[in-house]
mmCIF file of C-alpha atoms and ligand atoms in Angstrom:
data_model
loop_
_atom_site.group_PDB
_atom_site.id
_atom_site.type_symbol
_atom_site.label_atom_id
_atom_site.label_comp_id
_atom_site.label_asym_id
_atom_site.label_seq_id
_atom_site.Cartn_x
_atom_site.Cartn_y
_atom_site.Cartn_z
ATOM 1 C CA MET A 1 -10.137 -0.890 17.275
ATOM 2 C CA THR A 2 -9.377 0.468 13.832
ATOM 3 C CA ALA A 3 -5.775 1.200 12.917
ATOM 4 C CA LEU A 4 -4.542 4.632 11.891
ATOM 5 C CA ILE A 5 -3.658 4.579 8.215
ATOM 6 C CA ILE A 6 -0.152 5.781 7.401
ATOM 7 C CA ASP A 7 -0.557 7.817 4.231
ATOM 8 C CA GLY A 8 2.519 7.177 2.092
ATOM 9 C CA LYS A 9 1.529 9.726 -0.526
ATOM 10 C CA THR A 10 1.394 12.606 1.955
ATOM 11 C CA ILE A 11 4.670 11.654 3.652
ATOM 12 C CA ALA A 12 6.346 11.138 0.268
ATOM 13 C CA ALA A 13 5.295 14.625 -0.855
ATOM 14 C CA GLU A 14 6.776 16.121 2.323
ATOM 15 C CA VAL A 15 10.051 14.226 1.921
ATOM 16 C CA ARG A 16 10.300 15.104 -1.787
ATOM 17 C CA ALA A 17 9.934 18.794 -0.904
ATOM 18 C CA GLU A 18 12.886 18.445 1.508
ATOM 19 C CA TRP A 19 15.043 16.801 -1.159
ATOM 20 C CA LYS A 20 13.979 19.344 -3.774
ATOM 21 C CA VAL A 21 15.730 22.018 -1.712
ATOM 22 C CA ARG A 22 18.972 20.009 -1.952
ATOM 23 C CA ALA A 23 18.450 19.315 -5.659
ATOM 24 C CA ASP A 24 17.784 23.009 -6.343
ATOM 25 C CA HIS A 25 20.968 23.927 -4.511
ATOM 26 C CA LEU A 26 22.999 21.618 -6.735
ATOM 27 C CA ILE A 27 21.266 22.857 -9.872
ATOM 28 C CA ALA A 28 21.985 26.467 -8.873
ATOM 29 C CA HIS A 29 25.655 25.497 -8.600
ATOM 30 C CA GLY A 30 25.765 23.897 -12.047
ATOM 31 C CA THR A 31 25.075 20.213 -11.347
ATOM 32 C CA THR A 32 21.727 18.762 -12.347
ATOM 33 C CA PRO A 33 21.387 15.385 -10.619
ATOM 34 C CA GLY A 34 20.948 12.728 -13.285
ATOM 35 C CA MET A 35 19.511 9.226 -13.023
ATOM 36 C CA ALA A 36 19.504 6.386 -15.547
ATOM 37 C CA VAL A 37 17.227 3.373 -15.364
ATOM 38 C CA ILE A 38 18.024 0.324 -17.448
ATOM 39 C CA ILE A 39 15.118 -1.957 -18.196
ATOM 40 C CA VAL A 40 15.514 -5.259 -20.004
ATOM 41 C CA GLY A 41 12.474 -6.860 -21.638
ATOM 42 C CA ASN A 42 8.772 -6.126 -21.507
ATOM 43 C CA ASP A 43 7.554 -7.015 -18.023
ATOM 44 C CA PRO A 44 4.461 -4.764 -17.670
ATOM 45 C CA ALA A 45 4.882 -4.220 -13.902
ATOM 46 C CA SER A 46 8.553 -3.247 -14.338
ATOM 47 C CA LYS A 47 7.590 -0.821 -17.108
ATOM 48 C CA VAL A 48 5.108 0.919 -14.793
ATOM 49 C CA TYR A 49 7.698 1.140 -11.984
ATOM 50 C CA VAL A 50 10.315 2.567 -14.342
ATOM 51 C CA ALA A 51 7.881 5.135 -15.782
ATOM 52 C CA ASN A 52 7.018 6.248 -12.228
ATOM 53 C CA LYS A 53 10.706 6.558 -11.287
ATOM 54 C CA VAL A 54 11.473 8.692 -14.345
ATOM 55 C CA LYS A 55 8.386 10.854 -13.674
ATOM 56 C CA ALA A 56 9.384 11.457 -10.041
ATOM 57 C CA CYS A 57 12.840 12.608 -11.144
ATOM 58 C CA ALA A 58 11.353 14.982 -13.705
ATOM 59 C CA GLU A 59 9.024 16.464 -11.075
ATOM 60 C CA LEU A 60 12.037 17.501 -9.001
ATOM 61 C CA GLY A 61 13.845 18.976 -11.989
ATOM 62 C CA LEU A 62 16.311 16.084 -12.192
ATOM 63 C CA TYR A 63 17.715 14.797 -15.461
ATOM 64 C CA SER A 64 16.717 11.233 -16.169
ATOM 65 C CA ILE A 65 16.948 8.728 -18.960
ATOM 66 C CA HIS A 66 15.750 5.213 -19.393
ATOM 67 C CA VAL A 67 17.620 2.711 -21.465
ATOM 68 C CA GLU A 68 15.358 0.015 -22.894
ATOM 69 C CA LEU A 69 16.995 -3.222 -23.945
ATOM 70 C CA ALA A 70 15.334 -6.173 -25.667
ATOM 71 C CA ALA A 71 14.441 -9.273 -23.628
ATOM 72 C CA ASP A 72 17.111 -11.269 -25.501
ATOM 73 C CA THR A 73 19.894 -8.726 -24.852
ATOM 74 C CA THR A 74 23.233 -10.407 -24.215
ATOM 75 C CA GLU A 75 25.060 -10.000 -20.922
ATOM 76 C CA ALA A 76 27.903 -8.268 -22.795
ATOM 77 C CA ALA A 77 25.503 -5.681 -24.253
ATOM 78 C CA LEU A 78 23.969 -5.017 -20.831
ATOM 79 C CA LEU A 79 27.388 -4.676 -19.180
ATOM 80 C CA ASP A 80 28.380 -2.325 -21.984
ATOM 81 C CA ALA A 81 25.297 -0.145 -21.303
ATOM 82 C CA VAL A 82 26.216 -0.033 -17.595
ATOM 83 C CA GLU A 83 29.806 0.924 -18.406
ATOM 84 C CA ARG A 84 28.702 3.777 -20.668
ATOM 85 C CA LEU A 85 26.552 5.165 -17.836
ATOM 86 C CA ASN A 86 29.422 4.696 -15.345
ATOM 87 C CA ASN A 87 31.456 6.996 -17.602
ATOM 88 C CA ASP A 88 28.694 9.525 -18.341
ATOM 89 C CA PRO A 89 29.294 12.678 -16.249
ATOM 90 C CA LYS A 90 25.626 13.722 -16.570
ATOM 91 C CA ILE A 91 24.530 10.517 -14.790
ATOM 92 C CA HIS A 92 24.965 10.279 -11.007
ATOM 93 C CA GLY A 93 22.631 7.383 -10.283
ATOM 94 C CA ILE A 94 22.246 4.085 -12.150
ATOM 95 C CA LEU A 95 19.519 1.558 -11.511
ATOM 96 C CA VAL A 96 19.030 -1.733 -13.315
ATOM 97 C CA GLN A 97 15.401 -2.720 -12.884
ATOM 98 C CA LEU A 98 15.007 -6.192 -11.412
ATOM 99 C CA PRO A 99 14.122 -8.942 -12.037
ATOM 100 C CA LEU A 100 16.246 -9.486 -15.124
ATOM 101 C CA PRO A 101 15.435 -12.177 -17.712
ATOM 102 C CA ARG A 102 16.773 -15.576 -16.602
ATOM 103 C CA HIS A 103 19.736 -15.713 -18.982
ATOM 104 C CA LEU A 104 21.276 -12.622 -17.332
ATOM 105 C CA ASP A 105 23.268 -12.766 -14.096
ATOM 106 C CA ALA A 106 21.831 -9.969 -11.917
ATOM 107 C CA HIS A 107 24.688 -10.219 -9.419
ATOM 108 C CA LYS A 108 27.318 -9.714 -12.105
ATOM 109 C CA VAL A 109 25.413 -6.737 -13.542
ATOM 110 C CA ILE A 110 24.981 -5.066 -10.134
ATOM 111 C CA GLU A 111 28.682 -5.517 -9.387
ATOM 112 C CA ALA A 112 29.477 -3.748 -12.687
ATOM 113 C CA ILE A 113 27.754 -0.546 -11.515
ATOM 114 C CA ASN A 114 30.112 2.100 -10.130
ATOM 115 C CA PRO A 115 29.354 1.892 -6.354
ATOM 116 C CA ASP A 116 29.330 5.708 -6.221
ATOM 117 C CA LYS A 117 26.393 5.657 -8.661
ATOM 118 C CA ASP A 118 24.613 2.659 -7.093
ATOM 119 C CA VAL A 119 21.458 4.476 -5.962
ATOM 120 C CA ASP A 120 19.726 1.152 -5.262
ATOM 121 C CA GLY A 121 22.421 0.314 -2.695
ATOM 122 C CA PHE A 122 22.686 -3.218 -4.106
ATOM 123 C CA HIS A 123 26.430 -3.304 -4.879
ATOM 124 C CA GLU A 124 28.399 -5.444 -2.407
ATOM 125 C CA LYS A 125 30.430 -2.399 -1.352
ATOM 126 C CA ASN A 126 27.263 -0.580 -0.325
ATOM 127 C CA VAL A 127 25.668 -3.682 1.221
ATOM 128 C CA GLY A 128 28.832 -4.086 3.312
ATOM 129 C CA ALA A 129 28.644 -0.420 4.300
ATOM 130 C CA LEU A 130 25.016 -0.932 5.332
ATOM 131 C CA VAL A 131 26.110 -3.688 7.715
ATOM 132 C CA THR A 132 28.459 -1.237 9.437
ATOM 133 C CA GLY A 133 25.880 1.579 9.357
ATOM 134 C CA GLN A 134 27.844 3.648 6.827
ATOM 135 C CA THR A 135 26.135 3.286 3.466
ATOM 136 C CA PRO A 136 25.559 6.454 1.441
ATOM 137 C CA PHE A 137 22.771 4.652 -0.460
ATOM 138 C CA PRO A 138 20.297 2.780 1.757
ATOM 139 C CA SER A 139 18.140 0.587 -0.482
ATOM 140 C CA CYS A 140 15.087 2.577 -1.484
ATOM 141 C CA THR A 141 12.198 0.481 -0.143
ATOM 142 C CA PRO A 142 13.511 -0.194 3.385
ATOM 143 C CA TYR A 143 14.868 3.374 3.484
ATOM 144 C CA GLY A 144 11.354 4.579 2.639
ATOM 145 C CA VAL A 145 9.910 2.450 5.443
ATOM 146 C CA MET A 146 12.395 3.926 7.940
ATOM 147 C CA VAL A 147 11.538 7.485 6.910
ATOM 148 C CA MET A 148 7.843 6.672 7.060
ATOM 149 C CA LEU A 149 8.169 5.355 10.636
ATOM 150 C CA GLU A 150 10.191 8.400 11.651
ATOM 151 C CA LYS A 151 7.739 10.890 10.097
ATOM 152 C CA THR A 152 4.832 9.104 11.778
ATOM 153 C CA GLY A 153 6.583 9.525 15.136
ATOM 154 C CA ILE A 154 6.947 5.810 15.780
ATOM 155 C CA ASN A 155 9.718 4.988 18.201
ATOM 156 C CA ILE A 156 11.900 2.078 17.077
ATOM 157 C CA GLU A 157 14.453 1.809 19.850
ATOM 158 C CA GLY A 158 13.969 -1.242 22.043
ATOM 159 C CA LYS A 159 10.937 -2.427 20.074
ATOM 160 C CA HIS A 160 10.576 -5.910 18.692
ATOM 161 C CA ALA A 161 10.569 -5.605 14.890
ATOM 162 C CA VAL A 162 9.694 -8.700 12.887
ATOM 163 C CA VAL A 163 10.555 -8.726 9.196
ATOM 164 C CA VAL A 164 8.811 -11.392 7.124
ATOM 165 C CA GLY A 165 10.874 -11.890 3.966
ATOM 166 C CA ARG A 166 14.586 -12.244 3.366
ATOM 167 C CA SER A 167 15.121 -10.728 -0.064
ATOM 168 C CA ASN A 168 18.230 -8.720 -0.879
ATOM 169 C CA ILE A 169 16.013 -5.831 -2.025
ATOM 170 C CA VAL A 170 13.841 -5.514 1.088
ATOM 171 C CA GLY A 171 14.014 -8.107 3.891
ATOM 172 C CA LYS A 172 17.747 -8.176 4.626
ATOM 173 C CA PRO A 173 18.460 -4.424 4.350
ATOM 174 C CA MET A 174 15.232 -3.690 6.287
ATOM 175 C CA ALA A 175 16.388 -5.846 9.191
ATOM 176 C CA LEU A 176 19.794 -4.134 9.249
ATOM 177 C CA MET A 177 18.292 -0.645 9.210
ATOM 178 C CA LEU A 178 15.960 -1.496 12.108
ATOM 179 C CA LEU A 179 18.861 -3.031 14.020
ATOM 180 C CA GLN A 180 20.906 0.131 13.448
ATOM 181 C CA LYS A 181 18.117 2.031 15.268
ATOM 182 C CA ASN A 182 18.337 -0.369 18.216
ATOM 183 C CA ALA A 183 15.283 -2.472 17.498
ATOM 184 C CA THR A 184 15.312 -6.117 18.540
ATOM 185 C CA VAL A 185 14.990 -7.765 15.154
ATOM 186 C CA THR A 186 13.603 -11.133 14.098
ATOM 187 C CA ILE A 187 13.814 -12.162 10.440
ATOM 188 C CA CYS A 188 11.261 -14.729 9.281
ATOM 189 C CA THR A 189 10.499 -16.222 5.893
ATOM 190 C CA SER A 190 7.313 -17.617 4.413
ATOM 191 C CA LYS A 191 8.658 -21.027 5.522
ATOM 192 C CA THR A 192 9.195 -20.157 9.209
ATOM 193 C CA VAL A 193 7.665 -22.813 11.461
ATOM 194 C CA ASP A 194 4.767 -21.349 13.453
ATOM 195 C CA LEU A 195 5.210 -17.973 11.780
ATOM 196 C CA ALA A 196 2.228 -16.493 13.627
ATOM 197 C CA LYS A 197 3.974 -17.060 16.962
ATOM 198 C CA HIS A 198 6.686 -14.622 15.824
ATOM 199 C CA THR A 199 4.460 -12.094 14.052
ATOM 200 C CA ARG A 200 2.102 -11.929 17.051
ATOM 201 C CA ASP A 201 5.048 -10.803 19.158
ATOM 202 C CA ALA A 202 5.956 -7.910 16.810
ATOM 203 C CA ASP A 203 5.612 -4.294 17.908
ATOM 204 C CA ILE A 204 6.583 -3.415 14.338
ATOM 205 C CA LEU A 205 5.735 -5.963 11.644
ATOM 206 C CA ILE A 206 7.171 -5.601 8.143
ATOM 207 C CA ALA A 207 5.551 -7.834 5.535
ATOM 208 C CA ALA A 208 7.774 -8.397 2.517
ATOM 209 C CA VAL A 209 7.118 -11.917 1.285
ATOM 210 C CA GLY A 210 5.384 -11.239 -2.018
ATOM 211 C CA ARG A 211 2.227 -13.226 -1.289
ATOM 212 C CA ALA A 212 -1.204 -11.649 -1.494
ATOM 213 C CA ASN A 213 -2.976 -11.198 1.864
ATOM 214 C CA PHE A 214 -0.455 -13.465 3.619
ATOM 215 C CA ILE A 215 -0.585 -11.705 7.008
ATOM 216 C CA THR A 216 -4.030 -11.928 8.560
ATOM 217 C CA GLY A 217 -5.561 -10.221 11.606
ATOM 218 C CA ASP A 218 -5.031 -13.244 13.878
ATOM 219 C CA MET A 219 -1.248 -13.021 13.218
ATOM 220 C CA VAL A 220 -0.898 -9.459 14.499
ATOM 221 C CA LYS A 221 -0.354 -8.028 17.981
ATOM 222 C CA PRO A 222 -3.098 -5.582 19.057
ATOM 223 C CA GLY A 223 -1.947 -1.954 18.671
ATOM 224 C CA SER A 224 1.183 -2.822 16.661
ATOM 225 C CA VAL A 225 2.573 -1.089 13.584
ATOM 226 C CA VAL A 226 2.078 -3.077 10.376
ATOM 227 C CA ILE A 227 4.003 -2.053 7.267
ATOM 228 C CA ASP A 228 3.012 -3.731 4.016
ATOM 229 C CA VAL A 229 5.754 -3.844 1.400
ATOM 230 C CA GLY A 230 3.965 -6.309 -0.906
ATOM 231 C CA ILE A 231 2.594 -5.465 -4.318
ATOM 232 C CA ASN A 232 0.614 -8.405 -5.672
ATOM 233 C CA ARG A 233 -2.325 -8.933 -7.988
ATOM 234 C CA ASN A 234 -5.141 -10.997 -6.498
ATOM 235 C CA ALA A 235 -7.375 -13.415 -8.437
ATOM 236 C CA GLU A 236 -9.527 -10.495 -9.661
ATOM 237 C CA GLY A 237 -6.445 -8.628 -10.913
ATOM 238 C CA LYS A 238 -6.676 -6.021 -8.137
ATOM 239 C CA LEU A 239 -3.469 -4.639 -6.575
ATOM 240 C CA VAL A 240 -3.120 -5.973 -3.014
ATOM 241 C CA GLY A 241 -0.333 -6.148 -0.451
ATOM 242 C CA ASP A 242 1.073 -8.992 1.649
ATOM 243 C CA VAL A 243 -1.240 -7.904 4.458
ATOM 244 C CA ASP A 244 -4.930 -8.722 4.576
ATOM 245 C CA PHE A 245 -5.915 -5.097 5.108
ATOM 246 C CA ALA A 246 -9.537 -5.724 6.147
ATOM 247 C CA SER A 247 -8.748 -8.057 9.049
ATOM 248 C CA VAL A 248 -5.427 -6.501 10.138
ATOM 249 C CA LYS A 249 -6.755 -2.939 10.375
ATOM 250 C CA GLU A 250 -9.142 -4.141 13.110
ATOM 251 C CA VAL A 251 -6.201 -5.285 15.263
ATOM 252 C CA ALA A 252 -3.170 -3.096 14.488
ATOM 253 C CA GLY A 253 -2.528 0.418 15.798
ATOM 254 C CA TYR A 254 -1.054 1.654 12.502
ATOM 255 C CA ILE A 255 -1.197 0.183 9.008
ATOM 256 C CA THR A 256 0.040 1.140 5.539
ATOM 257 C CA PRO A 257 -2.330 0.700 2.601
ATOM 258 C CA VAL A 258 -1.548 -0.813 -0.818
ATOM 259 C CA PRO A 259 -1.484 1.154 -3.028
ATOM 260 C CA GLY A 260 -0.563 4.503 -1.451
ATOM 261 C CA GLY A 261 1.665 3.235 1.348
ATOM 262 C CA VAL A 262 5.268 2.139 0.906
ATOM 263 C CA GLY A 263 5.216 2.479 -2.928
ATOM 264 C CA PRO A 264 5.404 6.303 -3.100
ATOM 265 C CA MET A 265 8.160 6.242 -0.454
ATOM 266 C CA THR A 266 10.341 3.867 -2.492
ATOM 267 C CA ILE A 267 10.346 6.211 -5.457
ATOM 268 C CA THR A 268 10.978 9.216 -3.234
ATOM 269 C CA MET A 269 14.050 7.604 -1.674
ATOM 270 C CA LEU A 270 15.401 6.800 -5.125
ATOM 271 C CA VAL A 271 15.224 10.506 -5.896
ATOM 272 C CA ALA A 272 16.904 11.205 -2.534
ATOM 273 C CA ASN A 273 19.722 8.752 -3.268
ATOM 274 C CA THR A 274 20.220 10.276 -6.716
ATOM 275 C CA VAL A 275 20.528 13.763 -5.236
ATOM 276 C CA ARG A 276 22.961 12.406 -2.629
ATOM 277 C CA ALA A 277 25.009 10.688 -5.350
ATOM 278 C CA ALA A 278 25.204 13.972 -7.265
ATOM 279 C CA GLU A 279 26.254 15.829 -4.103
ATOM 280 C CA ARG A 280 29.056 13.346 -3.439
ATOM 281 C CA LEU A 281 30.294 13.195 -7.030
ATOM 282 C CA SER A 282 30.196 16.964 -7.522
ATOM 283 C CA ALA A 283 32.011 17.559 -4.205
ATOM 284 C CA ARG A 284 34.751 15.280 -5.507
ATOM 285 C CA ASN A 285 35.091 17.284 -8.719
ATOM 286 C CA THR A 286 35.440 20.692 -7.076
HETATM 287 N N1 LIG B 1 12.478 -4.317 -8.569
HETATM 288 C C1 LIG B 1 11.623 -4.224 -7.515
HETATM 289 N N2 LIG B 1 12.089 -3.323 -6.621
HETATM 290 C C2 LIG B 1 13.239 -2.843 -7.115
HETATM 291 C C3 LIG B 1 14.178 -1.881 -6.644
HETATM 292 O O1 LIG B 1 14.057 -1.290 -5.564
HETATM 293 N N3 LIG B 1 15.254 -1.662 -7.457
HETATM 294 C C4 LIG B 1 15.428 -2.319 -8.634
HETATM 295 N N4 LIG B 1 16.499 -2.034 -9.351
HETATM 296 N N5 LIG B 1 14.573 -3.207 -9.096
HETATM 297 C C5 LIG B 1 13.484 -3.465 -8.343
#
């Protein structure tokens, strides 16, 4: 059997068109949704991600800026940049690209972002709201996965979803979003004893461990849905996911490719969260 490939680019284009209608409505009523990305240092991968985020905003007619700070920026200077954006009425969404250089406390910086502008959904207020199923800003990558499953017509309710990875950015919010849709959820890590026993039982398997080709065909249930959140470079410098695509596609029922799978969805949901932030903030000011 060969799995059906879930085309993230096509779904992302469809979802962006839906959000463009909402963005256009706001623009017509005098509010152009605005997003600011802060990037600290020169990590090449982060620079590519940030450029793609700014480009996606521009494509939808959103206002966007990126604030570049040197790798040796002090915490005070970074917090000051966040505070200026908190107070900037043209900015509705603020994102601090992670990871930050080691000398900076990411938690402290995230907590400094106005939760109403926290389009990453990383602030404790929004993480807490995610736990109760109320967050206005679901974190972009797991949110993108949920939309992708929905648009592909995959039923979640009652299914066994196994999330491999427990990061704050993907694994934990992913598990909560699946639970909210009545999946039976197992969270594993790269250290889980007999990991394959769990992954082989997954109707929906989400790989978010950050290790190239970590999930192989023998670890997957026949006919299952395999979502690859990983973005890694292999020994030859090629972009690969956490899933060994060649072996898994022979077993799974659905699979997402890397690149062209979850990546375009993440950026799309950032745009969606920025439009939603602008809707909420402008409703408050009228
Ligand atoms: N680094 C990798 N993914 C993300 C993300 O979704 N948001 C931020 N801010 N940084 C990231």
